[in-house]
Amino acid sequence: MAFESHDACVSCGYAFNKGDTSHLGYGNDDEPLYVCDKCAKLLKETAIRHYFMPRPYILPVPNSKLWRYMDFTKYVSLLASRGLYFTSADSFEDNYEGAKGLKNHKEKWDSHFLEFFRSAIKNPPPEYKHGLSEVEVENQASKLLADLELVGMANKQSTFISCWHESEHESEAMWRLYSSFLANAVAVRTTYESLYQSLGRDPSIYIGRVQYIDLKKSYASVNDAFWRKRKSFEHEREVRAVVHDLDCKEQGKVLTCDLDQLIEEVFVSPKAPAWFAELVTDVNKKYGVQVAVSTSELIEEPFF
Ligand SMILES: [Zn+2]
């Protein structure tokens, strides 16, 4: 519940701000509650208190349409595995995946975090008084900065992503971009809500919009790295599902997915021959997936 209602108190609807306290516990009738300071009196028992942090991504509206363009072989693999393939961030073609900024702006980032670490080391809570010399403080701050970068790089191997294109309409450009052989491509259409439900409403899978930033002027913050891309990718209008797995050393992993819930409609490529739609229908039958197969809207006849 706290995952789904993350942004607001379930009792009064108060929208949390960064730094507020949110309270998770049980009310008088033992019902779970996720509430603000003012409504905390409704709790008979408190399980956890959190300092509220906004999500690093924006949630799409529930019925927002999401598309995934793919080759037929990938579609068959989706049906056969009855699961969604999440690619490791390390194997993406875009080598900025998970990056915080441009290398030649790194100095500014480093000096910001060095100062932050210095100040944290010099001002510990009263019970942790230390007598570190300036040199020792500097060494510890530098070590923390180096660790931060190591963790950033390691996160690329333990972060797995499924990418979707958010749009009300079928996209000619996406057909070209995401299929290597246009004659044998399909597009799966779902919604944000269906994607979320089909993955079992799992709070360890984060689904949200990618934000596009100008790395010449800004950085992705520590928690944002997998939710920010360069402005030059803006046309992708990407919504992604992200999962972290420290144990998986593969280039990707399949997460169980309710395909009947996920796939609302399948479109065959505008360049596909007539028999291709029948093949897709046959494959759906073979794997027991009940879903409408439509031809691309792009091949409808015009008049002049
Ligand atoms: Zn409240």
XYZ file of C-alpha atoms and ligand atoms in Angstrom:
305
model
C 0.000 0.000 0.000
C 2.799 2.404 0.882
C 4.267 1.714 -2.577
C 1.056 2.500 -4.456
C 0.099 5.466 -2.251
C 3.686 6.713 -1.938
C 2.917 10.366 -2.681
C 0.031 11.115 -0.328
C -1.576 10.364 3.047
C -4.298 7.706 2.523
C -6.466 9.317 5.199
C -6.564 13.056 4.384
C -4.908 13.063 0.956
C -2.101 15.424 2.027
C 0.628 15.357 -0.665
C 3.973 14.721 1.030
C 6.916 17.059 0.523
C 10.555 16.055 0.626
C 11.648 15.676 4.262
C 8.125 15.118 5.698
C 7.584 12.086 7.901
C 5.269 9.380 6.607
C 3.930 6.768 9.041
C 3.108 3.194 8.098
C 1.175 1.026 10.551
C -2.210 -0.342 11.596
C -5.400 1.495 12.594
C -7.947 0.584 15.251
C -9.596 -2.067 13.054
C -6.147 -3.521 12.207
C -6.407 -2.091 8.705
C -3.052 -0.984 7.224
C -2.573 2.799 7.082
C 0.014 5.074 5.436
C -0.483 8.549 6.869
C 0.909 12.040 7.486
C 1.953 13.557 10.838
C -1.526 15.016 11.404
C -3.247 11.650 10.810
C -0.662 9.610 12.732
C -3.105 9.682 15.684
C -5.259 7.180 13.744
C -2.549 4.554 14.152
C -2.973 1.989 16.884
C 0.427 0.590 16.016
C 3.273 2.125 13.997
C 5.427 -0.230 11.920
C 7.786 2.202 10.131
C 8.367 5.947 9.910
C 10.014 7.333 6.792
C 11.453 10.649 5.798
C 9.475 11.183 2.636
C 11.528 11.217 -0.564
C 9.780 11.801 -3.882
C 10.117 9.029 -6.473
C 12.965 9.683 -8.926
C 10.478 9.297 -11.786
C 7.000 10.472 -12.779
C 4.146 7.966 -12.814
C 2.205 7.833 -16.083
C -1.598 8.032 -15.746
C -3.137 4.534 -15.421
C -4.614 4.346 -18.951
C -1.602 5.924 -20.660
C -0.809 3.820 -23.757
C 2.567 2.080 -23.889
C 4.065 0.418 -26.962
C 6.822 -2.035 -27.479
C 8.068 -2.516 -31.057
C 9.973 -5.735 -31.681
C 11.019 -8.397 -34.148
C 8.799 -11.445 -34.485
C 11.404 -13.690 -32.829
C 11.339 -11.502 -29.699
C 7.541 -11.660 -29.709
C 7.611 -15.479 -29.855
C 10.099 -15.492 -27.026
C 7.771 -13.249 -24.968
C 4.942 -15.746 -25.467
C 7.066 -18.857 -24.950
C 8.684 -17.630 -21.753
C 5.421 -16.114 -20.486
C 7.577 -13.376 -19.123
C 8.972 -9.951 -19.865
C 12.667 -9.690 -20.717
C 14.581 -7.065 -18.729
C 17.926 -6.099 -20.261
C 20.890 -5.328 -18.022
C 21.724 -1.610 -18.123
C 25.276 -2.678 -18.883
C 24.297 -4.171 -22.248
C 22.405 -1.165 -23.644
C 23.748 0.404 -26.804
C 23.557 3.860 -25.170
C 26.699 3.932 -23.048
C 25.236 6.833 -21.023
C 22.769 4.377 -19.445
C 23.015 5.009 -15.678
C 25.458 7.901 -16.156
C 25.353 10.943 -13.887
C 26.868 13.448 -16.264
C 29.494 14.349 -18.827
C 33.062 13.312 -18.100
C 34.440 16.794 -18.704
C 32.023 18.195 -16.102
C 33.016 15.615 -13.529
C 35.251 17.987 -11.569
C 32.278 20.084 -10.457
C 30.359 16.974 -9.377
C 33.397 15.642 -7.503
C 34.036 18.879 -5.640
C 30.349 19.105 -4.637
C 30.391 15.595 -3.164
C 33.843 15.994 -1.590
C 32.534 19.048 0.260
C 29.383 17.149 1.251
C 31.438 14.193 2.604
C 33.945 16.473 4.398
C 31.134 18.268 6.155
C 29.427 14.979 7.111
C 32.696 13.556 8.503
C 33.502 16.745 10.416
C 30.018 16.989 11.935
C 29.043 13.525 13.158
C 26.127 13.047 15.614
C 27.285 14.007 19.189
C 27.728 10.383 20.368
C 30.221 9.670 17.534
C 32.828 12.364 18.372
C 36.142 11.723 16.646
C 39.525 13.376 16.622
C 40.402 13.083 12.935
C 43.104 15.339 11.538
C 42.467 17.446 8.408
C 44.460 14.932 6.355
C 42.424 12.001 7.682
C 39.165 13.825 6.961
C 40.396 14.498 3.420
C 41.410 10.842 2.906
C 38.063 9.553 4.132
C 36.143 12.021 1.966
C 38.180 10.983 -1.102
C 37.523 7.311 -0.344
C 33.768 7.938 -0.089
C 33.837 9.757 -3.416
C 35.715 6.868 -5.056
C 33.208 4.387 -3.551
C 30.321 6.425 -4.933
C 31.728 6.046 -8.435
C 32.374 2.313 -7.980
C 28.795 1.785 -6.821
C 27.576 3.817 -9.807
C 29.424 1.509 -12.185
C 28.406 -1.675 -10.355
C 24.752 -0.550 -10.504
C 24.882 -0.858 -14.286
C 25.370 -4.614 -13.918
C 22.665 -5.089 -11.298
C 19.965 -2.920 -12.910
C 17.584 -4.522 -15.415
C 15.238 -2.536 -17.615
C 12.229 -3.099 -19.863
C 11.666 -0.084 -22.158
C 8.326 1.121 -23.553
C 7.263 4.010 -25.768
C 4.463 6.188 -24.360
C 2.083 7.468 -27.009
C -1.604 7.641 -27.852
C -0.729 6.580 -31.414
C 1.273 4.080 -33.407
C 4.627 5.562 -34.459
C 6.201 5.190 -37.891
C 9.608 6.137 -36.497
C 9.467 3.521 -33.736
C 8.761 0.750 -36.248
C 12.029 1.650 -37.973
C 13.992 2.181 -34.800
C 13.116 -0.977 -32.919
C 12.955 -3.692 -35.531
C 15.880 -4.979 -37.514
C 13.623 -6.504 -40.194
C 10.565 -4.334 -40.686
C 8.607 -6.944 -42.679
C 8.576 -9.251 -39.642
C 7.949 -6.821 -36.816
C 5.117 -6.532 -34.328
C 4.135 -3.919 -31.772
C 2.552 -4.829 -28.460
C 0.267 -2.230 -26.937
C -0.528 -2.059 -23.243
C -1.235 0.629 -20.638
C 0.715 1.695 -17.585
C -1.881 0.076 -15.323
C -1.859 -3.214 -17.270
C 1.927 -3.357 -17.244
C 1.938 -2.791 -13.482
C -0.803 -5.382 -12.847
C 0.709 -7.947 -15.238
C 3.987 -7.882 -13.289
C 2.071 -8.731 -10.120
C 1.976 -5.186 -8.587
C 5.466 -5.939 -7.369
C 6.905 -3.111 -5.203
C 10.438 -4.119 -6.196
C 9.676 -3.252 -9.858
C 9.650 0.510 -10.422
C 7.741 1.810 -13.433
C 7.914 5.419 -14.526
C 8.752 8.007 -17.148
C 12.313 8.753 -18.161
C 13.129 12.472 -17.963
C 15.369 14.003 -20.597
C 17.985 16.458 -19.375
C 20.699 18.629 -20.867
C 23.910 17.178 -19.460
C 25.784 20.306 -20.466
C 23.782 22.153 -17.820
C 22.926 19.508 -15.251
C 23.620 16.100 -13.718
C 21.493 13.125 -12.785
C 21.510 12.834 -8.999
C 22.650 9.659 -7.244
C 19.161 8.062 -7.202
C 18.098 9.382 -10.599
C 20.773 7.905 -12.833
C 18.544 5.244 -14.445
C 15.654 7.717 -14.846
C 17.480 10.421 -16.790
C 18.633 10.387 -20.403
C 20.105 12.952 -22.703
C 17.810 15.377 -24.535
C 18.787 13.710 -27.812
C 16.656 10.692 -26.810
C 13.516 12.746 -26.142
C 11.709 11.235 -29.168
C 11.682 7.858 -27.368
C 9.165 9.156 -24.772
C 10.252 6.240 -22.698
C 8.463 4.630 -19.803
C 10.582 1.944 -18.228
C 10.198 -0.820 -15.716
C 13.320 -1.146 -13.581
C 14.378 -3.914 -11.236
C 17.602 -4.365 -9.267
C 19.211 -7.764 -8.814
C 22.702 -8.075 -7.342
C 22.866 -11.839 -7.921
C 22.026 -11.980 -11.628
C 25.212 -11.905 -13.718
C 23.435 -12.385 -17.054
C 22.813 -9.784 -19.764
C 19.141 -9.902 -18.940
C 16.471 -11.702 -16.999
C 12.886 -12.768 -17.597
C 10.258 -11.714 -15.056
C 7.002 -13.653 -14.947
C 4.241 -11.639 -16.527
C 0.522 -12.270 -17.041
C 0.445 -11.907 -20.828
C -3.363 -11.837 -21.050
C -3.259 -8.823 -18.764
C -0.245 -7.233 -20.460
C -1.067 -7.471 -24.156
C -4.116 -5.395 -25.047
C -3.517 -5.456 -28.790
C -0.818 -6.646 -31.191
C -0.121 -4.717 -34.378
C 1.738 -6.148 -37.344
C 4.212 -3.959 -39.174
C 3.002 -1.714 -42.016
C 5.576 -3.504 -44.236
C 4.401 -7.024 -43.341
C 2.994 -9.279 -46.079
C -0.679 -10.285 -45.740
C 0.076 -13.792 -44.390
C 2.118 -12.383 -41.492
C -0.967 -11.329 -39.445
C -2.247 -14.938 -39.746
C 1.081 -16.262 -38.517
C 0.922 -13.967 -35.466
C -2.658 -15.126 -34.777
C -1.548 -18.788 -35.059
C 1.332 -18.243 -32.651
C -0.999 -16.538 -30.161
C -3.295 -19.596 -30.344
C -0.390 -21.981 -29.917
C 0.657 -20.243 -26.696
C -2.921 -19.735 -25.478
C -2.862 -15.949 -25.536
C -6.240 -14.391 -26.372
C -5.464 -11.125 -28.037
C -6.606 -9.154 -31.063
C -4.114 -8.913 -33.942
C -4.480 -5.722 -35.973
C -2.809 -4.455 -39.098
C -0.869 -1.235 -38.838
C -2.968 1.927 -39.001
C -0.254 3.316 -41.269
C -1.425 1.244 -44.260
C -4.971 2.571 -44.323
C -5.810 4.038 -47.736
C -5.921 7.808 -48.098
C -8.258 9.807 -50.378
C -7.432 13.041 -52.170
Zn -3.170 12.911 6.609
